[in-house]
Amino acid sequence: MADQSYAETQASTSAATGVLALLKAKPSVTRERVMAIMPAEIRATLQLYLDGKIREWYSREDGKGGVFLLNTGDVAEAKSIMESLPLAKENILDHEYIPVGPLMPLRLLMGNQPAKQQPGSP
C-alpha cells in the first residue's frame, strides 16, 4: 500500500475534538458598554467552565476580545454555547468558529501501523 500524502492525511481527518471560538467586539461598540456587561459575562463563562462546556479561555493580547476552546467538536453546539453568554445576547460581538482536532500530519510518522498497546492495557 502506498504511503498517504500530506493532503490525504489532512483530508482523512473527520473527528474534531474541540471548537475554537474567536470573539471580538464589533467596531461600533464602546469599551464602557462591554465593561457594563462584563460582571455577568464572567459569571456565565465560569458556570460554563464548571459545567464542562468550556475547556480553556483567554484574553487576546491586543485587548480586542477573547479566545475560547470549547469541549465540543460540533460548530453548531459551540455557537449555541457562546450565544448563551450576556455579551452575545446583546449582539455586540463578532464570532468566528474553527473546529480543531489532533495534529493529523503526526499520522505520517505512524505509517499505517496501529498504535501499540501498553502492557497490561485491554
PDB file of C-alpha atoms in Angstrom:
ATOM      1  CA  MET A   1       0.000   0.000   0.000  1.00  0.00           C
ATOM      2  CA  ALA A   2       1.361   3.432  -0.910  1.00  0.00           C
ATOM      3  CA  ASP A   3       2.126   5.983   1.773  1.00  0.00           C
ATOM      4  CA  GLN A   4      -0.509   8.633   2.302  1.00  0.00           C
ATOM      5  CA  SER A   5       0.327  12.110   1.077  1.00  0.00           C
ATOM      6  CA  TYR A   6       0.083  15.090   3.400  1.00  0.00           C
ATOM      7  CA  ALA A   7      -3.135  16.214   1.685  1.00  0.00           C
ATOM      8  CA  GLU A   8      -4.690  12.748   2.018  1.00  0.00           C
ATOM      9  CA  THR A   9      -3.780  12.642   5.692  1.00  0.00           C
ATOM     10  CA  GLN A  10      -5.362  16.051   6.254  1.00  0.00           C
ATOM     11  CA  ALA A  11      -8.463  15.080   4.284  1.00  0.00           C
ATOM     12  CA  SER A  12      -8.890  11.859   6.242  1.00  0.00           C
ATOM     13  CA  THR A  13      -9.478  13.721   9.481  1.00  0.00           C
ATOM     14  CA  SER A  14     -13.113  13.685  10.488  1.00  0.00           C
ATOM     15  CA  ALA A  15     -13.045  13.872  14.250  1.00  0.00           C
ATOM     16  CA  ALA A  16     -12.920  17.392  15.604  1.00  0.00           C
ATOM     17  CA  THR A  17     -12.198  17.261  19.324  1.00  0.00           C
ATOM     18  CA  GLY A  18     -12.931  20.893  20.078  1.00  0.00           C
ATOM     19  CA  VAL A  19     -14.003  24.199  18.597  1.00  0.00           C
ATOM     20  CA  LEU A  20     -12.074  27.453  18.914  1.00  0.00           C
ATOM     21  CA  ALA A  21     -14.364  30.442  19.295  1.00  0.00           C
ATOM     22  CA  LEU A  22     -12.726  33.768  18.484  1.00  0.00           C
ATOM     23  CA  LEU A  23     -14.667  36.724  19.862  1.00  0.00           C
ATOM     24  CA  LYS A  24     -14.143  40.371  19.047  1.00  0.00           C
ATOM     25  CA  ALA A  25     -16.228  43.426  19.930  1.00  0.00           C
ATOM     26  CA  LYS A  26     -17.921  44.998  16.933  1.00  0.00           C
ATOM     27  CA  PRO A  27     -16.199  48.233  15.820  1.00  0.00           C
ATOM     28  CA  SER A  28     -19.106  50.461  16.921  1.00  0.00           C
ATOM     29  CA  VAL A  29     -19.172  49.066  20.475  1.00  0.00           C
ATOM     30  CA  THR A  30     -17.592  51.160  23.228  1.00  0.00           C
ATOM     31  CA  ARG A  31     -15.401  49.760  25.977  1.00  0.00           C
ATOM     32  CA  GLU A  32     -17.838  51.199  28.523  1.00  0.00           C
ATOM     33  CA  ARG A  33     -20.715  49.156  27.072  1.00  0.00           C
ATOM     34  CA  VAL A  34     -18.652  45.955  27.202  1.00  0.00           C
ATOM     35  CA  MET A  35     -17.468  46.632  30.759  1.00  0.00           C
ATOM     36  CA  ALA A  36     -21.040  47.258  31.968  1.00  0.00           C
ATOM     37  CA  ILE A  37     -21.945  43.688  30.940  1.00  0.00           C
ATOM     38  CA  MET A  38     -18.629  42.095  31.955  1.00  0.00           C
ATOM     39  CA  PRO A  39     -19.563  41.040  35.544  1.00  0.00           C
ATOM     40  CA  ALA A  40     -22.489  38.971  34.220  1.00  0.00           C
ATOM     41  CA  GLU A  41     -20.311  37.675  31.368  1.00  0.00           C
ATOM     42  CA  ILE A  42     -17.640  36.459  33.784  1.00  0.00           C
ATOM     43  CA  ARG A  43     -20.165  34.662  35.995  1.00  0.00           C
ATOM     44  CA  ALA A  44     -21.819  32.975  32.998  1.00  0.00           C
ATOM     45  CA  THR A  45     -18.441  31.998  31.495  1.00  0.00           C
ATOM     46  CA  LEU A  46     -17.315  30.493  34.792  1.00  0.00           C
ATOM     47  CA  GLN A  47     -20.544  28.495  35.020  1.00  0.00           C
ATOM     48  CA  LEU A  48     -19.987  27.093  31.501  1.00  0.00           C
ATOM     49  CA  TYR A  49     -16.452  26.136  32.527  1.00  0.00           C
ATOM     50  CA  LEU A  50     -17.723  24.397  35.675  1.00  0.00           C
ATOM     51  CA  ASP A  51     -20.360  22.619  33.549  1.00  0.00           C
ATOM     52  CA  GLY A  52     -17.599  21.264  31.294  1.00  0.00           C
ATOM     53  CA  LYS A  53     -18.653  23.235  28.210  1.00  0.00           C
ATOM     54  CA  ILE A  54     -15.578  25.487  28.071  1.00  0.00           C
ATOM     55  CA  ARG A  55     -12.172  23.793  28.271  1.00  0.00           C
ATOM     56  CA  GLU A  56      -9.996  26.926  28.214  1.00  0.00           C
ATOM     57  CA  TRP A  57     -10.397  30.644  27.674  1.00  0.00           C
ATOM     58  CA  TYR A  58      -8.024  33.532  27.124  1.00  0.00           C
ATOM     59  CA  SER A  59      -7.955  37.269  26.547  1.00  0.00           C
ATOM     60  CA  ARG A  60      -6.449  38.471  23.318  1.00  0.00           C
ATOM     61  CA  GLU A  61      -3.203  40.329  23.957  1.00  0.00           C
ATOM     62  CA  ASP A  62      -4.422  43.200  21.768  1.00  0.00           C
ATOM     63  CA  GLY A  63      -7.330  43.690  24.198  1.00  0.00           C
ATOM     64  CA  LYS A  64      -9.948  43.266  21.478  1.00  0.00           C
ATOM     65  CA  GLY A  65     -11.704  40.113  22.650  1.00  0.00           C
ATOM     66  CA  GLY A  66     -11.349  36.547  23.773  1.00  0.00           C
ATOM     67  CA  VAL A  67     -10.468  33.062  22.578  1.00  0.00           C
ATOM     68  CA  PHE A  68     -12.361  30.041  23.894  1.00  0.00           C
ATOM     69  CA  LEU A  69     -11.665  26.342  23.408  1.00  0.00           C
ATOM     70  CA  LEU A  70     -14.979  24.527  23.748  1.00  0.00           C
ATOM     71  CA  ASN A  71     -15.497  20.875  24.708  1.00  0.00           C
ATOM     72  CA  THR A  72     -17.435  20.008  21.568  1.00  0.00           C
ATOM     73  CA  GLY A  73     -16.455  19.028  18.061  1.00  0.00           C
ATOM     74  CA  ASP A  74     -19.697  20.446  16.679  1.00  0.00           C
ATOM     75  CA  VAL A  75     -19.718  24.063  15.460  1.00  0.00           C
ATOM     76  CA  ALA A  76     -23.494  24.390  15.875  1.00  0.00           C
ATOM     77  CA  GLU A  77     -23.221  23.351  19.526  1.00  0.00           C
ATOM     78  CA  ALA A  78     -20.292  25.752  20.018  1.00  0.00           C
ATOM     79  CA  LYS A  79     -22.394  28.607  18.616  1.00  0.00           C
ATOM     80  CA  SER A  80     -25.256  27.692  20.921  1.00  0.00           C
ATOM     81  CA  ILE A  81     -22.931  27.709  23.936  1.00  0.00           C
ATOM     82  CA  MET A  82     -21.353  31.062  23.071  1.00  0.00           C
ATOM     83  CA  GLU A  83     -24.677  32.687  22.151  1.00  0.00           C
ATOM     84  CA  SER A  84     -25.930  31.933  25.671  1.00  0.00           C
ATOM     85  CA  LEU A  85     -23.454  34.448  27.130  1.00  0.00           C
ATOM     86  CA  PRO A  86     -24.565  38.005  28.023  1.00  0.00           C
ATOM     87  CA  LEU A  87     -22.267  39.823  25.564  1.00  0.00           C
ATOM     88  CA  ALA A  88     -23.540  37.676  22.687  1.00  0.00           C
ATOM     89  CA  LYS A  89     -27.159  38.237  23.749  1.00  0.00           C
ATOM     90  CA  GLU A  90     -26.528  41.977  23.433  1.00  0.00           C
ATOM     91  CA  ASN A  91     -25.254  41.352  19.865  1.00  0.00           C
ATOM     92  CA  ILE A  92     -22.068  43.338  20.408  1.00  0.00           C
ATOM     93  CA  LEU A  93     -19.553  40.645  19.433  1.00  0.00           C
ATOM     94  CA  ASP A  94     -18.388  39.113  16.189  1.00  0.00           C
ATOM     95  CA  HIS A  95     -17.697  35.382  16.442  1.00  0.00           C
ATOM     96  CA  GLU A  96     -15.542  33.029  14.381  1.00  0.00           C
ATOM     97  CA  TYR A  97     -15.654  29.268  14.946  1.00  0.00           C
ATOM     98  CA  ILE A  98     -12.881  26.857  13.985  1.00  0.00           C
ATOM     99  CA  PRO A  99     -13.186  23.098  14.571  1.00  0.00           C
ATOM    100  CA  VAL A 100      -9.881  21.624  15.779  1.00  0.00           C
ATOM    101  CA  GLY A 101      -8.580  18.122  16.342  1.00  0.00           C
ATOM    102  CA  PRO A 102      -5.446  16.025  16.547  1.00  0.00           C
ATOM    103  CA  LEU A 103      -2.451  17.179  14.514  1.00  0.00           C
ATOM    104  CA  MET A 104      -3.022  14.939  11.504  1.00  0.00           C
ATOM    105  CA  PRO A 105       0.494  15.102   9.995  1.00  0.00           C
ATOM    106  CA  LEU A 106       1.610  13.072  13.021  1.00  0.00           C
ATOM    107  CA  ARG A 107      -0.181  10.133  11.385  1.00  0.00           C
ATOM    108  CA  LEU A 108       2.540  10.172   8.729  1.00  0.00           C
ATOM    109  CA  LEU A 109       5.035   9.164  11.413  1.00  0.00           C
ATOM    110  CA  MET A 110       2.876   6.181  12.287  1.00  0.00           C
ATOM    111  CA  GLY A 111       2.550   4.934   8.713  1.00  0.00           C
ATOM    112  CA  ASN A 112      -0.358   2.526   8.534  1.00  0.00           C
ATOM    113  CA  GLN A 113       0.510   0.840  11.817  1.00  0.00           C
ATOM    114  CA  PRO A 114      -1.988   0.948  14.666  1.00  0.00           C
ATOM    115  CA  ALA A 115      -0.737   2.370  17.934  1.00  0.00           C
ATOM    116  CA  LYS A 116       0.892  -0.257  20.159  1.00  0.00           C
ATOM    117  CA  GLN A 117      -0.885  -1.053  23.385  1.00  0.00           C
ATOM    118  CA  GLN A 118       0.962  -0.722  26.647  1.00  0.00           C
ATOM    119  CA  PRO A 119       1.472  -3.904  28.693  1.00  0.00           C
ATOM    120  CA  GLY A 120      -1.497  -4.506  30.970  1.00  0.00           C
ATOM    121  CA  SER A 121      -3.922  -2.423  28.891  1.00  0.00           C
ATOM    122  CA  PRO A 122      -7.021  -4.069  27.347  1.00  0.00           C
TER     123      PRO A 122
END
